[in-house]
């Protein structure tokens, strides 16, 4: 009787997503229409092009999701749409699309924080209980978060400048690799020597788990400028050395974050020691392995959602919507989309 189908909509960056997730945590459809081609020419996401493409793609993505799930719109029990943070044009398009469907169907609307989508993905794809410690690493954010429950988050530390994803993308651009740079660097790094170049680890000895990447980015720029030639082997070695130092920074900060987490959570007598990573950068296999080894050393169970659910998608939005729906956290239809919206 309480079986529910949630329609999720994602449009905060350059991926148009529509998904359907049910209350048994089954992903009935998860459509992502990528805009990589539209933005490739500019080597980065152009906000207006993104918003216009979402407008073009959402209808198609919705039809594909319905076909894939073999459902009709009348079988949808609630609509969850990313309503921030992100590129506001796209967020407005997706949020408006979602609330229109909800209003026509006379079903609840849930404005989902995109970061909550990333934060809860591990609970959609695995049996992860609250609380857990999360490293959210995406294009827009890099944060260590104590996840006490949906809607209850404590940020323990975060980047004080660029996010990890942004650093990957900018460094890739310096080496003339296509956008988005993260997966390209991962591919190149497999062929390179991670110890070829010694790179800085900004604020590595600072207590706590704040991170900084802009000094590393600058070091990469200066190093590339000084190289007599930037051929395949140089790019491979640069990529491997860069990815290696990112792994070191995240491992050390992970250790610090665990100290903070255990202090913060001491009242609840932590029985479960779970460390989750999510967000686009969490799709990186090298970083997964590195952080998994570090978690094992520190006595933590390590969890990462499948790669396709680490990068932007609407299944995670539908799932966050489901948890909110089950707890009666609904949004008014006139919810105002937010370009900035912290957890
Ligand atoms: O979560 P996401 O899809 O979008 C945001 O919410 O920002 O993350 C996108 C970011 C981009 O910076 C992209 O380069 C990075 O995730 N990324 C990766 C990998 N796949 C995506 N970074 C490193 N290695 C990867 N395999
Ligand atoms: Zn994201």
Short mmCIF file of C-alpha atoms and ligand atoms in Angstrom, two decimals:
data_model
loop_
_atom_site.label_atom_id
_atom_site.label_comp_id
_atom_site.label_asym_id
_atom_site.label_seq_id
_atom_site.Cartn_x
_atom_site.Cartn_y
_atom_site.Cartn_z
CA UNK A 1 0.00 0.00 0.00
CA UNK A 2 2.86 2.33 0.82
CA UNK A 3 4.72 1.53 -2.36
CA UNK A 4 5.87 4.75 -4.02
CA UNK A 5 7.50 5.76 -7.30
CA UNK A 6 9.57 8.94 -7.16
CA UNK A 7 10.45 10.93 -10.25
CA UNK A 8 13.82 12.67 -9.92
CA UNK A 9 15.12 15.57 -12.01
CA UNK A 10 18.71 16.84 -12.18
CA UNK A 11 19.89 19.90 -14.13
CA UNK A 12 22.39 21.75 -11.94
CA UNK A 13 25.39 21.54 -14.24
CA UNK A 14 25.88 20.03 -17.69
CA UNK A 15 24.07 16.70 -17.33
CA UNK A 16 20.32 16.49 -17.86
CA UNK A 17 18.96 13.69 -15.69
CA UNK A 18 15.55 12.12 -15.22
CA UNK A 19 15.16 8.99 -13.09
CA UNK A 20 12.53 6.92 -11.36
CA UNK A 21 13.31 5.24 -8.05
CA UNK A 22 10.77 3.31 -5.99
CA UNK A 23 10.41 2.90 -2.23
CA UNK A 24 12.17 -0.50 -2.44
CA UNK A 25 15.23 1.46 -3.59
CA UNK A 26 14.99 0.02 -7.08
CA UNK A 27 16.23 2.26 -9.86
CA UNK A 28 13.55 1.78 -12.52
CA UNK A 29 15.12 4.26 -14.91
CA UNK A 30 18.15 6.53 -14.80
CA UNK A 31 18.54 8.65 -17.93
CA UNK A 32 21.46 11.04 -18.28
CA UNK A 33 21.81 13.17 -21.40
CA UNK A 34 25.31 14.60 -21.41
CA UNK A 35 26.06 18.03 -22.89
CA UNK A 36 29.80 17.41 -23.18
CA UNK A 37 29.76 18.07 -26.93
CA UNK A 38 28.02 21.44 -26.60
CA UNK A 39 30.59 22.67 -24.09
CA UNK A 40 33.73 20.98 -25.46
CA UNK A 41 34.49 23.89 -27.76
CA UNK A 42 34.74 26.19 -24.73
CA UNK A 43 36.66 23.68 -22.54
CA UNK A 44 34.22 24.31 -19.73
CA UNK A 45 30.50 24.58 -19.01
CA UNK A 46 28.82 27.69 -20.47
CA UNK A 47 25.85 28.47 -18.16
CA UNK A 48 23.43 29.79 -20.78
CA UNK A 49 24.13 26.93 -23.19
CA UNK A 50 23.59 24.51 -20.30
CA UNK A 51 20.22 26.05 -19.39
CA UNK A 52 19.01 25.99 -22.99
CA UNK A 53 20.14 22.39 -23.45
CA UNK A 54 18.30 21.29 -20.30
CA UNK A 55 15.17 22.90 -21.73
CA UNK A 56 15.70 20.88 -24.93
CA UNK A 57 16.63 17.60 -23.24
CA UNK A 58 14.32 17.29 -20.26
CA UNK A 59 11.23 16.26 -22.22
CA UNK A 60 13.22 13.61 -24.11
CA UNK A 61 14.82 12.33 -20.91
CA UNK A 62 11.40 12.10 -19.24
CA UNK A 63 9.95 10.08 -22.13
CA UNK A 64 12.96 7.74 -22.08
CA UNK A 65 12.64 7.27 -18.31
CA UNK A 66 8.95 6.39 -18.62
CA UNK A 67 9.67 3.95 -21.45
CA UNK A 68 12.52 2.31 -19.57
CA UNK A 69 10.50 1.93 -16.37
CA UNK A 70 7.36 0.90 -18.25
CA UNK A 71 5.41 3.37 -16.16
CA UNK A 72 3.05 6.16 -17.08
CA UNK A 73 3.13 9.54 -15.36
CA UNK A 74 -0.02 8.61 -13.43
CA UNK A 75 2.04 6.01 -11.53
CA UNK A 76 4.36 8.70 -10.14
CA UNK A 77 3.71 9.46 -6.46
CA UNK A 78 6.06 12.41 -5.93
CA UNK A 79 8.44 14.62 -7.88
CA UNK A 80 11.91 15.58 -6.60
CA UNK A 81 13.97 18.15 -8.48
CA UNK A 82 17.40 19.60 -7.81
CA UNK A 83 16.67 23.15 -6.70
CA UNK A 84 20.26 24.22 -6.00
CA UNK A 85 23.14 24.71 -5.63
CA UNK A 86 24.45 24.99 -9.18
CA UNK A 87 24.27 27.02 -12.37
CA UNK A 88 21.06 28.88 -11.67
CA UNK A 89 19.64 28.91 -15.22
CA UNK A 90 19.66 25.13 -15.40
CA UNK A 91 18.45 24.77 -11.83
CA UNK A 92 15.44 26.99 -12.60
CA UNK A 93 14.61 25.00 -15.75
CA UNK A 94 14.70 21.62 -13.96
CA UNK A 95 12.97 22.81 -10.85
CA UNK A 96 10.18 24.44 -12.89
CA UNK A 97 9.83 21.26 -14.98
CA UNK A 98 9.49 19.20 -11.79
CA UNK A 99 7.03 21.40 -10.02
CA UNK A 100 4.87 21.65 -13.13
CA UNK A 101 4.61 17.86 -13.31
CA UNK A 102 3.87 17.70 -9.58
CA UNK A 103 1.22 20.33 -9.89
CA UNK A 104 -0.50 18.70 -12.89
CA UNK A 105 -0.41 15.28 -11.18
CA UNK A 106 -1.47 16.85 -7.85
CA UNK A 107 1.42 15.02 -6.16
CA UNK A 108 3.97 16.25 -3.60
CA UNK A 109 6.97 18.27 -4.78
CA UNK A 110 10.35 18.01 -3.08
CA UNK A 111 13.07 20.59 -3.71
CA UNK A 112 16.29 18.62 -3.31
CA UNK A 113 19.70 20.03 -2.47
CA UNK A 114 22.05 18.57 -5.10
CA UNK A 115 24.68 17.93 -2.40
CA UNK A 116 22.17 15.89 -0.41
CA UNK A 117 21.74 13.76 -3.52
CA UNK A 118 25.48 13.01 -3.57
CA UNK A 119 25.52 12.59 0.23
CA UNK A 120 22.79 9.91 0.30
CA UNK A 121 23.67 7.96 -2.88
CA UNK A 122 25.49 5.29 -0.84
CA UNK A 123 22.19 4.53 0.92
CA UNK A 124 20.45 4.02 -2.39
CA UNK A 125 23.02 1.54 -3.66
CA UNK A 126 23.99 -0.18 -0.37
CA UNK A 127 22.69 -0.90 3.11
CA UNK A 128 24.44 2.00 4.79
CA UNK A 129 23.09 3.17 8.10
CA UNK A 130 23.40 6.60 9.69
CA UNK A 131 25.71 8.03 10.84
CA UNK A 132 28.67 7.96 8.47
CA UNK A 133 31.60 10.10 7.51
CA UNK A 134 31.45 11.38 3.93
CA UNK A 135 34.02 12.83 1.59
CA UNK A 136 32.01 14.65 -1.07
CA UNK A 137 34.30 15.45 -3.99
CA UNK A 138 32.72 16.93 -7.09
CA UNK A 139 33.26 19.72 -9.57
CA UNK A 140 31.69 22.26 -7.26
CA UNK A 141 32.52 20.96 -3.78
CA UNK A 142 35.12 19.17 -1.66
CA UNK A 143 33.97 18.58 1.89
CA UNK A 144 34.29 16.14 4.78
CA UNK A 145 30.81 15.82 6.27
CA UNK A 146 29.42 13.98 9.29
CA UNK A 147 26.12 12.65 7.95
CA UNK A 148 23.90 12.13 11.00
CA UNK A 149 20.69 11.71 9.05
CA UNK A 150 19.11 13.12 5.92
CA UNK A 151 18.88 16.90 6.45
CA UNK A 152 21.32 16.68 9.39
CA UNK A 153 24.88 17.37 8.29
CA UNK A 154 27.96 18.75 10.00
CA UNK A 155 30.71 20.01 7.72
CA UNK A 156 34.01 19.08 9.40
CA UNK A 157 36.29 20.61 6.79
CA UNK A 158 36.39 21.69 3.18
CA UNK A 159 38.54 23.22 0.50
CA UNK A 160 39.46 26.82 1.12
CA UNK A 161 39.88 27.49 -2.62
CA UNK A 162 39.30 25.17 -5.62
CA UNK A 163 37.42 21.89 -5.43
CA UNK A 164 39.21 18.66 -6.35
CA UNK A 165 37.14 18.26 -9.53
CA UNK A 166 37.88 21.82 -10.59
CA UNK A 167 41.60 21.22 -10.00
CA UNK A 168 41.49 18.09 -12.16
CA UNK A 169 39.66 20.02 -14.89
CA UNK A 170 42.02 23.02 -14.83
CA UNK A 171 45.17 20.91 -14.79
CA UNK A 172 43.81 18.85 -17.69
CA UNK A 173 43.20 22.05 -19.62
CA UNK A 174 46.83 23.14 -19.08
CA UNK A 175 47.87 19.90 -20.77
CA UNK A 176 45.39 20.44 -23.62
CA UNK A 177 43.29 17.45 -22.57
CA UNK A 178 39.58 17.58 -23.39
CA UNK A 179 36.88 18.62 -20.91
CA UNK A 180 35.92 17.22 -18.43
CA UNK A 181 39.49 16.63 -17.34
CA UNK A 182 39.03 14.19 -14.45
CA UNK A 183 38.51 11.01 -16.48
CA UNK A 184 41.20 12.09 -18.99
CA UNK A 185 43.80 12.55 -16.26
CA UNK A 186 42.88 9.17 -14.80
CA UNK A 187 43.43 7.51 -18.20
CA UNK A 188 46.78 9.24 -18.79
CA UNK A 189 47.96 8.57 -15.23
CA UNK A 190 47.76 4.82 -15.85
CA UNK A 191 50.58 5.21 -18.38
CA UNK A 192 52.78 7.56 -16.38
CA UNK A 193 55.28 7.59 -13.51
CA UNK A 194 53.68 8.96 -10.31
CA UNK A 195 57.11 9.80 -8.84
CA UNK A 196 58.48 11.68 -11.83
CA UNK A 197 57.54 15.12 -10.47
CA UNK A 198 57.51 16.17 -6.82
CA UNK A 199 54.49 18.40 -6.23
CA UNK A 200 53.41 20.55 -3.26
CA UNK A 201 50.73 19.54 -0.77
CA UNK A 202 49.30 22.87 0.43
CA UNK A 203 48.36 23.18 4.15
CA UNK A 204 49.13 19.50 4.63
CA UNK A 205 50.41 20.00 8.20
CA UNK A 206 47.49 22.15 9.28
CA UNK A 207 45.31 20.54 11.93
CA UNK A 208 41.77 19.72 10.90
CA UNK A 209 40.58 18.63 7.50
CA UNK A 210 40.41 21.79 5.44
CA UNK A 211 42.11 21.40 2.08
CA UNK A 212 43.74 23.72 -0.45
CA UNK A 213 44.51 23.02 -4.09
CA UNK A 214 45.27 26.35 -5.73
CA UNK A 215 49.01 26.16 -4.88
CA UNK A 216 49.18 22.72 -6.47
CA UNK A 217 47.45 24.07 -9.57
CA UNK A 218 49.97 26.92 -9.81
CA UNK A 219 52.88 24.51 -9.32
CA UNK A 220 51.53 22.42 -12.20
CA UNK A 221 51.27 25.52 -14.40
CA UNK A 222 54.87 26.58 -13.68
CA UNK A 223 56.15 23.06 -14.18
CA UNK A 224 54.40 22.73 -17.55
CA UNK A 225 55.73 26.13 -18.68
CA UNK A 226 59.29 25.07 -17.88
CA UNK A 227 59.12 21.75 -19.73
CA UNK A 228 61.01 21.89 -23.05
CA UNK A 229 58.31 19.74 -24.63
CA UNK A 230 54.81 18.58 -23.71
CA UNK A 231 54.54 15.23 -25.47
CA UNK A 232 52.56 12.13 -24.56
CA UNK A 233 55.11 10.83 -22.08
CA UNK A 234 55.34 14.17 -20.26
CA UNK A 235 51.54 14.40 -20.07
CA UNK A 236 51.30 10.85 -18.73
CA UNK A 237 53.94 11.51 -16.07
CA UNK A 238 52.39 14.85 -15.11
CA UNK A 239 48.95 13.25 -14.83
CA UNK A 240 50.29 10.36 -12.72
CA UNK A 241 52.28 12.65 -10.41
CA UNK A 242 49.32 14.99 -10.02
CA UNK A 243 46.85 12.21 -9.27
CA UNK A 244 49.33 10.68 -6.83
CA UNK A 245 49.66 13.89 -4.80
CA UNK A 246 45.86 14.36 -4.76
CA UNK A 247 45.65 10.85 -3.31
CA UNK A 248 48.21 11.76 -0.64
CA UNK A 249 46.41 14.98 0.31
CA UNK A 250 43.03 13.24 0.56
CA UNK A 251 44.50 10.33 2.58
CA UNK A 252 46.10 12.62 5.14
CA UNK A 253 43.02 14.83 5.43
CA UNK A 254 40.88 11.71 5.70
CA UNK A 255 42.87 10.70 8.76
CA UNK A 256 42.32 14.15 10.29
CA UNK A 257 38.62 14.08 9.42
CA UNK A 258 38.22 10.79 11.30
CA UNK A 259 39.70 12.35 14.46
CA UNK A 260 37.23 15.24 14.16
CA UNK A 261 34.35 12.91 13.35
CA UNK A 262 34.96 10.72 16.37
CA UNK A 263 35.20 13.77 18.63
CA UNK A 264 32.03 15.25 17.18
CA UNK A 265 30.08 11.99 17.39
CA UNK A 266 31.29 10.87 20.81
CA UNK A 267 27.85 11.26 22.40
CA UNK A 268 26.32 8.68 20.10
CA UNK A 269 28.96 6.02 20.88
CA UNK A 270 30.07 5.26 17.35
CA UNK A 271 29.51 1.60 16.67
CA UNK A 272 29.57 1.83 12.91
CA UNK A 273 32.73 3.19 11.43
CA UNK A 274 31.81 3.88 7.86
CA UNK A 275 33.61 6.15 5.43
CA UNK A 276 31.78 7.01 2.21
CA UNK A 277 33.05 8.90 -0.83
CA UNK A 278 30.77 10.33 -3.49
CA UNK A 279 30.59 13.02 -6.17
CA UNK A 280 32.18 12.95 -9.62
CA UNK A 281 35.78 12.60 -8.42
CA UNK A 282 34.79 9.51 -6.41
CA UNK A 283 34.44 7.73 -9.76
CA UNK A 284 38.27 7.76 -9.98
CA UNK A 285 39.53 4.18 -9.51
CA UNK A 286 43.00 5.16 -8.35
CA UNK A 287 41.62 7.46 -5.64
CA UNK A 288 39.11 4.78 -4.63
CA UNK A 289 41.89 2.26 -4.09
CA UNK A 290 44.11 4.74 -2.24
CA UNK A 291 41.34 5.86 0.11
CA UNK A 292 40.11 2.30 0.58
CA UNK A 293 43.58 1.29 1.83
CA UNK A 294 43.72 4.28 4.16
CA UNK A 295 40.23 3.49 5.51
CA UNK A 296 41.27 -0.12 6.20
CA UNK A 297 44.32 1.11 8.13
CA UNK A 298 42.11 3.35 10.23
CA UNK A 299 39.55 0.63 10.93
CA UNK A 300 36.78 2.04 8.75
CA UNK A 301 34.51 0.28 6.33
CA UNK A 302 34.89 2.00 2.97
CA UNK A 303 31.94 2.57 0.67
CA UNK A 304 31.75 4.10 -2.80
CA UNK A 305 28.68 4.04 -5.05
CA UNK A 306 29.07 2.70 -8.62
CA UNK A 307 30.81 5.25 -10.88
CA UNK A 308 27.67 6.09 -12.84
CA UNK A 309 26.00 7.16 -9.61
CA UNK A 310 29.01 9.15 -8.38
CA UNK A 311 28.80 11.60 -11.27
CA UNK A 312 25.68 13.72 -11.64
CA UNK A 313 22.47 11.77 -12.11
CA UNK A 314 18.79 12.03 -11.19
CA UNK A 315 18.51 8.67 -9.37
CA UNK A 316 20.32 10.23 -6.40
CA UNK A 317 17.88 13.15 -6.48
CA UNK A 318 14.87 10.82 -6.59
CA UNK A 319 16.33 8.86 -3.67
CA UNK A 320 16.94 11.99 -1.55
CA UNK A 321 13.35 12.91 -2.42
CA UNK A 322 12.18 9.50 -1.21
CA UNK A 323 13.83 9.91 2.20
CA UNK A 324 12.27 13.35 2.54
CA UNK A 325 8.86 12.11 1.41
CA UNK A 326 8.96 9.26 3.92
CA UNK A 327 9.62 11.80 6.65
CA UNK A 328 7.08 14.26 5.34
CA UNK A 329 9.64 16.93 4.40
CA UNK A 330 7.82 18.40 1.41
CA UNK A 331 8.40 21.72 -0.34
CA UNK A 332 5.97 24.40 -1.40
CA UNK A 333 5.40 24.61 -5.17
CA UNK A 334 6.82 28.13 -5.15
CA UNK A 335 10.14 27.05 -3.58
CA UNK A 336 12.77 29.50 -4.76
CA UNK A 337 15.73 27.82 -6.53
CA UNK A 338 19.08 28.68 -4.95
CA UNK A 339 22.41 29.13 -6.75
CA UNK A 340 24.18 28.78 -3.39
CA UNK A 341 22.81 26.38 -0.84
CA UNK A 342 24.98 24.65 1.73
CA UNK A 343 23.96 21.40 3.40
O1 LIG B 1 29.47 15.35 -9.27
P1 LIG B 1 29.82 15.84 -10.63
O2 LIG B 1 29.39 15.01 -11.80
O3 LIG B 1 29.26 17.29 -10.86
C1 LIG B 1 29.24 18.26 -9.84
O4 LIG B 1 28.34 18.21 -8.99
O5 LIG B 1 30.19 19.08 -9.86
O6 LIG B 1 31.41 16.06 -10.66
C2 LIG B 1 32.06 16.50 -11.82
C3 LIG B 1 33.54 16.53 -11.55
C4 LIG B 1 34.35 17.12 -12.71
O7 LIG B 1 35.26 18.05 -12.19
C5 LIG B 1 35.06 15.91 -13.28
O8 LIG B 1 36.31 16.21 -13.88
C6 LIG B 1 35.24 15.05 -12.05
O9 LIG B 1 34.04 15.21 -11.33
N1 LIG B 1 35.45 13.64 -12.39
C7 LIG B 1 36.60 12.98 -12.14
C8 LIG B 1 36.44 11.68 -12.69
N2 LIG B 1 35.19 11.60 -13.25
C9 LIG B 1 34.61 12.82 -13.05
N3 LIG B 1 37.73 13.36 -11.52
C10 LIG B 1 38.73 12.47 -11.44
N4 LIG B 1 38.67 11.22 -11.96
C11 LIG B 1 37.55 10.77 -12.58
N5 LIG B 1 37.49 9.54 -13.08
ZN1 LIG B 2 27.25 16.84 -8.57
#
